[in-house]
Amino acid sequence: MTVSDPVSRLGTHEVFNQPTPRGARDLWANDLALRDHAGAAGADGARLARVGALYGSEALLQAATDAQRDLPRLKLFDRSGRRVDEVEFHPGYHKLMQEGLGAGYASVAWTGQPGGHATHAAMAYFQAQLEPGVACPLTMTYAAVPALQADQKLAETWIPRLSSGIYDPSMRPIEEKAGATLGMAMTEKQGGSDVRANTTRAVREGDVYRLNGHKWFCSAPMCDGFLTLAQAEGGLTCFLVPRWLDGERNGFRIQRLKNKLGNQANASSEIEYVDALAYRLGDEGAGVRTIIEMVHHTRLDTALAPAGLMRAALAEAHWWVEGRSAFQRRLIDQPLMRSVLADLALDTEGALAVAMSMAAAFDREDEESRALARIGVALAKYLNNKRCIAVVGEAMEVLGGVGYVEETPMPMLYREAPLNSIWEGSGNVICLDVMRALVREPETGAVLRKDLESVSGADRRYDAALKGHFERWPGLPQEAEARWFSESLATLLTAAALIRSAPNAVAEGYVTSRVVGARGSVHGAVSGLDVDAILSRLANGS
């Protein structure tokens, strides 16, 4: 059956000068920057070609729309008044989970194939463009694997199911399932990022523990298990809390779902543990050291997600200006608009380049790469997320009033823009982590400097800025300058990634406008860019 085009000639006017809605798009084939930087990082291009087409398909775009429109619903009791503590989702949410896990989002990094983390990182970039809320349980399932290796028995039970690529949302004990997901519950209201202030108590009961306490923030409460922190006799300790037991449900009580600004398809919740059965993961008192492995990997995704959000917003803006005219000229042909878009493109590609370069460091086995990944992913997360809010806001303005309307993706993207800067360590926490890493692991600073100096000679302005950074801060700065110090390092790290794997127009434009600072304070307040060359990277299917 053929469906006719929508009616353009209405009773009072004719609809024209309106771009045709975008519909399906290929998130791999239409993204030259991703293909360049994923290739440089060693990602699996053949797999990403399949996944990019899938994530841009009409079916998944509709599933994302449905998951965002029909939000999770909390079901605390059944009709007889018994507690069930469940969250109900639209089928679109389940489809996105199924396709994401099936594509290898949570598993490809752990299969042993080359470029696994880089391939995963590109999928996180895709997911941010499609439906960012679903990324939360997918990312935590991916990131839990290294933390679980602290206990051989738990690892043998959980890791094969977390990395199976199978989505099984049924409410059954882990031993009865072929696939599983895993979440995290760390934050308490009195401490926030200061998890050592947690008051949830853990009491040993034979080979297991019983937890009692409150968690102010628990992401994705329908996962099969949760890594959580509680105070045991030996101090703050990491535990694995299974969601479902054989028989009566575990003491996992949902208090409410959080009414968040964005990320609404994800059922973030407030919970209480009431004599909840838990397994210790790692030694008593080593909770932070144990769970930091999970946090380290979730930070990789919080560095990629803003790149995906920026890419989605920029692609929407580019599509609009190609199909829209004003003052007798197409918007894409107007010099000021081209300057704005090119400037947005530099932040967008810079964010992708630095995050993918850190994903490549995750894939390498040597100690230097591990050290680089530890500090580099924190720097990438910090800068990418600070840039994201301005990029998405400016891209929304490109569309004018229609960009402020919920029928476009721009309001959703704008609501998501601050999220990854807040989660997994807010800006101040990240900058202090950078400082702490340089103190506790002196080799980290040497490895970072080596990476920054690896592109020396390619651009004398970059070389001068790098020299200027270390002259300004020969050692660590005072705490009050930690943001300036971290921003400087992250900007140089981004420039180095672009110099390595981006065309000259992009790398030189980034150095001109971000490293040298030859620009004003808002997007489009620039000169000296090769605008045509930068925008040509958007011209093959934004």
XYZ file of C-alpha atoms in Angstrom:
542
model
C 0.000 0.000 0.000
C 1.301 3.438 -0.930
C 0.817 6.264 1.554
C 0.220 9.689 0.060
C 2.296 12.700 1.066
C 0.858 15.000 3.753
C -1.347 17.815 2.464
C 0.613 21.026 1.824
C -2.161 23.159 0.292
C -4.434 24.133 3.169
C -7.595 26.230 3.251
C -5.835 29.437 4.263
C -2.279 28.984 3.012
C 0.247 26.670 1.395
C 2.952 24.996 3.470
C 6.376 25.719 1.988
C 9.902 26.618 3.114
C 9.671 23.769 5.619
C 12.291 20.990 5.363
C 10.906 17.496 4.910
C 11.061 15.594 8.229
C 14.293 13.617 8.467
C 12.987 10.109 9.151
C 15.439 7.218 9.215
C 19.139 7.983 9.008
C 22.367 5.975 9.154
C 24.350 7.032 12.209
C 27.550 5.453 10.875
C 27.484 6.069 7.130
C 26.403 9.690 7.605
C 29.062 10.593 10.168
C 32.495 11.189 8.637
C 33.959 12.314 11.954
C 32.909 9.111 13.701
C 34.348 6.940 10.959
C 37.669 8.786 11.202
C 38.019 8.723 14.975
C 36.571 5.246 15.506
C 38.973 3.966 12.863
C 41.903 5.670 14.553
C 40.831 4.099 17.868
C 40.742 0.603 16.369
C 36.975 0.086 16.618
C 35.171 -2.626 14.658
C 33.871 -0.678 11.667
C 31.874 -3.574 10.215
C 29.922 -4.033 13.441
C 29.418 -0.279 13.815
C 28.107 -0.040 10.276
C 25.377 -2.541 11.184
C 24.607 -0.933 14.527
C 24.616 2.608 13.125
C 22.007 1.654 10.546
C 19.939 -0.099 13.226
C 20.054 2.817 15.658
C 18.887 5.219 12.970
C 16.096 2.964 11.711
C 12.432 3.984 11.739
C 11.653 1.158 14.170
C 14.125 2.300 16.839
C 13.353 5.979 16.322
C 9.708 5.158 17.038
C 10.641 3.017 20.038
C 12.647 5.948 21.414
C 9.727 8.338 20.901
C 7.383 5.924 22.668
C 9.769 5.421 25.611
C 10.113 9.189 26.046
C 6.375 9.876 25.736
C 5.005 7.006 27.857
C 7.144 7.285 30.975
C 7.956 4.570 33.532
C 5.249 3.932 36.125
C 5.853 2.804 39.689
C 3.826 -0.148 40.944
C 4.388 -0.605 44.674
C 1.567 -3.048 45.495
C -0.515 -5.674 43.763
C -4.310 -5.642 43.914
C -4.252 -7.560 47.223
C -1.964 -5.056 48.930
C 1.220 -7.117 48.790
C 4.415 -5.227 47.976
C 5.859 -5.818 44.537
C 8.182 -2.794 44.102
C 8.153 -2.883 40.314
C 8.467 -0.366 37.511
C 6.448 -0.778 34.332
C 7.832 0.447 30.997
C 6.425 1.015 27.529
C 7.319 -1.798 25.091
C 9.483 0.723 23.244
C 11.833 0.832 26.230
C 12.148 -2.946 26.224
C 12.830 -2.942 22.486
C 15.668 -0.453 22.934
C 17.142 -2.560 25.736
C 16.864 -5.717 23.658
C 18.477 -4.194 20.586
C 21.202 -2.459 22.588
C 22.267 -5.588 24.428
C 21.902 -7.671 21.266
C 24.156 -5.272 19.379
C 26.875 -5.819 21.986
C 26.673 -2.528 23.880
C 27.445 -4.187 27.222
C 29.445 -7.159 25.942
C 31.691 -6.245 23.004
C 34.412 -4.806 25.259
C 34.693 -8.103 27.139
C 34.889 -10.559 24.229
C 38.639 -10.225 23.817
C 38.439 -8.904 20.269
C 40.643 -5.913 19.341
C 39.090 -2.496 19.818
C 36.302 -3.723 22.095
C 36.106 -0.621 24.291
C 36.366 1.684 21.274
C 33.523 -0.214 19.594
C 31.466 0.013 22.760
C 32.238 3.742 23.008
C 30.870 4.359 19.520
C 27.684 2.543 20.527
C 27.370 4.836 23.562
C 27.685 7.750 21.115
C 24.871 6.234 19.008
C 22.677 5.651 22.054
C 22.950 9.277 23.169
C 21.613 10.361 19.797
C 18.711 7.918 19.928
C 17.444 7.668 23.526
C 19.824 8.676 26.319
C 17.762 7.317 29.220
C 18.162 3.698 28.161
C 21.925 4.225 28.146
C 21.928 4.176 31.957
C 21.231 0.442 32.522
C 23.192 -0.475 29.390
C 26.263 1.446 30.544
C 26.130 0.141 34.105
C 25.860 -3.433 32.836
C 28.977 -2.868 30.722
C 30.857 -1.154 33.535
C 30.055 -3.707 36.252
C 32.193 -6.434 34.713
C 35.627 -5.283 35.974
C 34.272 -4.548 39.461
C 32.808 -8.052 39.764
C 36.217 -9.562 39.154
C 37.001 -8.779 42.795
C 35.158 -12.002 43.713
C 35.675 -15.146 41.641
C 32.433 -16.855 42.620
C 30.260 -13.818 41.957
C 32.118 -13.190 38.710
C 31.454 -16.758 37.519
C 27.736 -16.356 38.181
C 27.176 -12.813 36.951
C 29.680 -11.911 34.230
C 28.556 -14.514 31.642
C 24.989 -13.252 31.982
C 25.905 -9.564 31.901
C 27.946 -10.091 28.738
C 25.608 -12.570 27.016
C 23.940 -10.006 24.742
C 20.549 -11.341 25.887
C 17.858 -9.113 27.362
C 15.681 -10.922 29.885
C 13.455 -8.565 31.919
C 11.744 -11.416 33.775
C 11.686 -11.327 37.569
C 13.675 -14.449 38.405
C 16.856 -15.221 40.342
C 20.061 -14.712 38.380
C 20.764 -18.448 38.248
C 17.606 -18.967 36.182
C 18.416 -16.341 33.547
C 20.566 -16.348 30.418
C 20.961 -12.571 30.394
C 21.079 -9.962 33.138
C 21.539 -6.249 33.788
C 23.226 -4.571 36.724
C 22.805 -1.147 38.318
C 24.314 0.959 41.068
C 23.042 2.466 44.329
C 25.665 4.577 46.081
C 24.307 8.053 46.824
C 22.743 8.986 50.163
C 21.152 12.345 50.888
C 23.568 13.429 53.612
C 26.704 12.738 51.565
C 26.105 12.896 47.834
C 29.509 12.466 46.205
C 31.056 11.983 49.656
C 30.163 8.297 49.858
C 32.240 7.851 53.023
C 29.395 9.666 54.798
C 27.019 6.801 53.923
C 25.058 5.383 56.847
C 23.526 2.242 55.316
C 24.552 -0.628 57.598
C 25.698 -4.127 56.655
C 25.532 -6.933 59.232
C 27.154 -10.251 58.529
C 24.929 -13.330 58.545
C 27.070 -16.366 57.763
C 28.368 -16.095 54.204
C 26.093 -13.165 53.330
C 25.158 -9.790 54.773
C 21.907 -7.992 55.514
C 21.659 -4.325 54.525
C 19.450 -1.688 56.101
C 19.408 1.915 54.983
C 18.284 4.509 52.479
C 19.657 5.366 49.040
C 18.774 8.789 47.682
C 19.521 7.782 44.103
C 19.309 4.344 42.538
C 19.435 4.210 38.770
C 17.416 1.651 36.792
C 15.706 -0.154 39.722
C 14.503 -3.089 37.601
C 18.037 -4.373 37.028
C 18.863 -7.863 38.276
C 21.379 -6.627 40.808
C 23.062 -3.532 42.205
C 26.517 -2.625 43.366
C 26.093 -0.612 46.536
C 28.138 0.806 49.392
C 27.368 0.199 53.051
C 29.140 0.420 56.392
C 30.290 -2.984 57.614
C 32.258 -3.711 60.767
C 35.493 -3.129 58.844
C 34.380 0.118 57.235
C 32.762 1.206 53.975
C 32.360 -1.904 51.843
C 31.049 -2.775 48.375
C 28.192 -5.257 48.078
C 26.249 -6.925 45.300
C 22.519 -6.890 46.069
C 20.479 -9.324 43.949
C 17.079 -7.936 42.963
C 15.267 -11.273 42.848
C 15.559 -14.230 45.220
C 14.253 -17.774 45.113
C 11.020 -17.315 47.049
C 10.107 -14.019 48.726
C 11.514 -10.906 47.102
C 14.666 -9.311 48.408
C 14.331 -6.369 50.816
C 14.613 -3.786 48.049
C 11.895 -1.171 48.582
C 11.250 1.566 46.033
C 10.138 4.782 47.727
C 9.481 6.864 44.637
C 10.653 7.552 41.095
C 12.624 10.759 40.658
C 10.853 13.476 38.684
C 13.921 14.593 36.728
C 14.559 17.411 34.291
C 15.617 14.935 31.607
C 16.593 11.291 31.198
C 12.921 10.583 31.712
C 12.722 7.156 30.060
C 15.089 5.949 32.782
C 13.332 5.153 36.051
C 15.776 6.704 38.498
C 14.502 6.008 41.990
C 14.854 6.457 45.720
C 15.052 3.158 47.589
C 15.446 1.572 50.995
C 17.151 -1.670 51.915
C 15.167 -3.584 54.532
C 17.174 -6.619 55.647
C 18.219 -6.968 52.008
C 20.417 -9.967 51.296
C 23.783 -8.914 49.879
C 27.095 -10.474 48.905
C 30.330 -8.763 49.835
C 32.454 -7.731 46.852
C 36.070 -7.181 47.847
C 37.375 -6.736 51.366
C 35.586 -4.947 54.179
C 36.681 -1.337 54.229
C 37.726 -1.399 50.556
C 34.381 -0.280 49.155
C 35.564 2.768 47.241
C 38.560 0.954 45.794
C 36.286 -1.882 44.624
C 33.471 0.132 43.088
C 35.804 2.670 41.457
C 36.423 0.128 38.687
C 32.772 0.450 37.731
C 32.833 4.236 38.043
C 35.951 4.435 35.860
C 34.154 2.652 33.024
C 30.893 4.555 33.419
C 32.928 7.744 33.088
C 34.006 6.646 29.623
C 30.365 6.660 28.586
C 29.711 10.007 30.272
C 32.518 11.391 28.102
C 30.973 9.904 24.928
C 27.350 10.786 25.668
C 27.805 14.576 25.383
C 29.543 14.038 22.039
C 26.467 12.104 20.889
C 24.080 14.765 22.171
C 26.069 17.488 20.412
C 26.145 15.444 17.216
C 22.362 14.919 17.302
C 21.720 18.631 17.876
C 24.196 19.705 15.200
C 22.761 17.238 12.679
C 19.266 18.593 13.317
C 20.474 22.180 12.903
C 22.340 21.342 9.694
C 19.294 19.592 8.234
C 17.195 22.663 9.041
C 19.471 25.232 7.441
C 19.859 23.156 4.283
C 16.095 23.113 3.771
C 15.138 26.557 5.020
C 15.443 30.009 3.391
C 15.329 33.497 4.881
C 15.835 36.882 3.264
C 15.931 35.299 -0.209
C 18.840 32.957 0.612
C 19.105 29.455 1.982
C 20.273 29.589 5.569
C 23.181 27.254 4.813
C 24.501 29.795 2.290
C 24.554 32.727 4.715
C 28.061 33.505 6.034
C 27.058 34.170 9.633
C 25.078 30.938 9.856
C 27.970 29.004 8.343
C 30.296 30.483 10.930
C 27.991 29.402 13.771
C 27.664 25.854 12.429
C 31.392 25.464 11.831
C 32.114 26.620 15.368
C 29.582 24.131 16.767
C 31.144 21.413 14.632
C 34.571 22.012 16.206
C 33.282 21.391 19.730
C 31.296 18.382 18.548
C 34.152 16.695 16.730
C 36.637 17.618 19.430
C 34.483 15.904 22.044
C 34.228 12.777 19.911
C 37.937 12.699 19.115
C 39.177 12.976 22.692
C 36.649 10.474 24.045
C 37.444 7.912 21.336
C 41.164 8.343 21.956
C 40.557 7.510 25.622
C 38.487 4.471 24.624
C 41.508 3.305 22.637
C 43.615 3.684 25.795
C 41.110 1.458 27.629
C 41.764 -1.207 24.986
C 45.526 -1.212 25.322
C 47.086 -3.586 27.832
C 50.191 -1.677 28.958
C 50.468 0.246 32.231
C 51.074 3.592 30.527
C 47.786 3.318 28.654
C 45.934 2.400 31.825
C 47.362 5.465 33.552
C 46.454 7.659 30.583
C 42.911 6.281 30.546
C 42.430 6.973 34.252
C 43.212 10.672 34.027
C 42.282 11.226 30.386
C 38.713 9.988 30.696
C 38.155 12.347 33.647
C 39.466 15.298 31.616
C 37.347 14.342 28.595
C 34.231 13.965 30.744
C 34.800 17.360 32.316
C 35.346 19.403 29.159
C 32.906 17.585 26.882
C 30.024 18.083 29.269
C 30.783 21.727 29.941
C 30.761 22.364 26.190
C 27.624 20.292 25.570
C 25.106 22.643 27.160
C 26.174 25.628 25.053
C 26.363 23.592 21.832
C 22.874 22.114 22.210
C 21.411 25.468 23.198
C 22.924 27.209 20.179
C 21.787 24.431 17.840
C 18.263 24.811 19.204
C 18.390 28.520 18.409
C 19.354 27.723 14.811
C 15.876 26.243 14.356
C 14.252 29.332 15.833
C 10.891 28.961 17.583
C 10.240 25.494 16.188
C 13.353 24.257 17.988
C 11.644 25.048 21.284
C 8.704 22.812 20.425
C 8.535 19.241 21.741
C 7.778 17.808 18.272
C 11.461 18.354 17.519
C 14.212 16.481 19.393
C 15.829 19.714 20.575
C 14.030 20.106 23.946
C 14.881 16.510 24.848
C 18.516 17.032 23.906
C 18.638 20.287 25.871
C 17.230 18.606 28.986
C 19.846 15.881 28.649
C 22.768 18.266 28.111
C 23.636 18.922 31.803
C 23.147 15.351 32.973
C 26.487 13.694 32.312
C 28.336 16.587 33.923
C 26.414 15.929 37.146
C 26.385 12.122 37.181
C 29.457 9.973 37.849
C 31.237 12.935 39.447
C 30.207 16.571 39.052
C 32.642 19.139 37.682
C 34.350 19.956 40.977
C 34.618 16.284 41.913
C 36.221 15.455 38.573
C 38.757 18.290 38.819
C 39.711 17.228 42.336
C 40.023 13.628 41.099
C 42.437 14.841 38.430
C 44.521 16.587 41.096
C 44.374 13.546 43.379
C 45.525 11.221 40.591
C 48.526 13.403 39.879
C 49.501 13.305 43.563
C 48.865 9.641 44.295
C 50.153 8.285 41.007
C 53.038 10.518 39.886
C 53.552 8.387 36.782
C 50.126 9.565 35.576
C 51.404 13.100 35.018
C 54.395 11.818 33.049
C 52.189 9.618 30.869
C 49.759 12.468 30.203
C 52.571 14.844 29.291
C 54.051 12.223 26.967
C 50.719 11.913 25.168
C 50.379 15.688 24.852
C 53.935 15.980 23.505
C 53.443 13.150 20.997
C 52.016 15.611 18.440
C 54.626 18.310 19.013
C 55.870 19.806 15.776
C 52.517 19.553 13.991
C 51.346 23.058 14.986
C 53.673 25.635 16.537
C 50.740 27.359 18.251
C 49.826 24.128 20.023
C 53.464 23.680 21.018
C 53.542 27.173 22.494
C 50.300 26.605 24.405
C 51.578 23.316 25.808
C 54.781 25.005 26.944
C 52.713 27.824 28.423
C 50.571 25.389 30.425
C 53.557 23.819 32.149
C 55.159 27.201 32.754
C 51.927 28.426 34.345
C 51.630 25.245 36.447
C 55.060 23.622 36.932
C 53.412 21.627 39.696
C 49.859 21.237 40.924
C 47.774 24.408 41.204
C 46.007 25.636 44.292
C 42.648 23.901 44.714
C 40.756 27.048 43.714
C 42.411 26.873 40.254
C 41.573 23.199 39.681
C 38.932 23.972 37.051
C 41.217 26.267 35.061
C 44.030 23.723 35.287
C 41.768 20.828 34.205
C 40.167 22.810 31.381
C 43.608 23.714 30.030
C 44.763 20.082 30.103
C 41.520 18.817 28.589
C 41.633 21.386 25.782
C 45.205 20.402 24.942
C 44.275 16.710 25.106
C 41.403 17.334 22.696
C 43.626 19.283 20.325
C 46.166 16.447 20.374
C 43.451 13.918 19.481
C 42.291 16.093 16.576
C 45.825 16.658 15.316
C 46.270 12.877 15.205
C 43.053 11.858 13.468
C 41.108 14.820 12.051
C 41.624 16.752 8.797
C 43.863 19.812 8.988
C 40.930 22.226 8.741
C 39.355 20.791 11.886
C 42.560 20.434 13.929
C 43.845 23.868 12.946
C 40.443 25.453 13.527
C 40.292 23.947 17.018
C 43.782 25.180 17.857
C 42.971 28.651 16.526
C 39.711 29.057 18.396
C 40.106 26.920 21.538
C 43.816 26.574 22.260
C 44.955 30.016 21.137
C 41.605 31.541 22.002
C 41.222 33.711 18.912
C 37.469 34.067 19.347
C 34.726 35.756 21.284
C 32.772 34.173 24.108
C 29.864 32.666 22.138
C 29.567 30.243 19.241
C 29.996 31.901 15.868
C 32.166 34.689 17.264
C 35.172 33.385 15.349
C 37.323 34.135 12.327
C 40.146 32.446 10.525
C 38.403 29.058 10.198
C 38.237 27.042 6.992
C 34.460 27.037 7.241
C 33.841 25.277 3.921
C 36.133 22.380 4.783
C 34.690 21.995 8.290
C 31.097 22.031 7.061
C 31.881 19.589 4.261
C 32.120 16.921 6.968
C 28.432 17.459 7.711
C 27.279 17.444 4.118
C 26.902 13.701 3.569
C 23.714 13.067 5.450
C 23.262 15.053 8.655
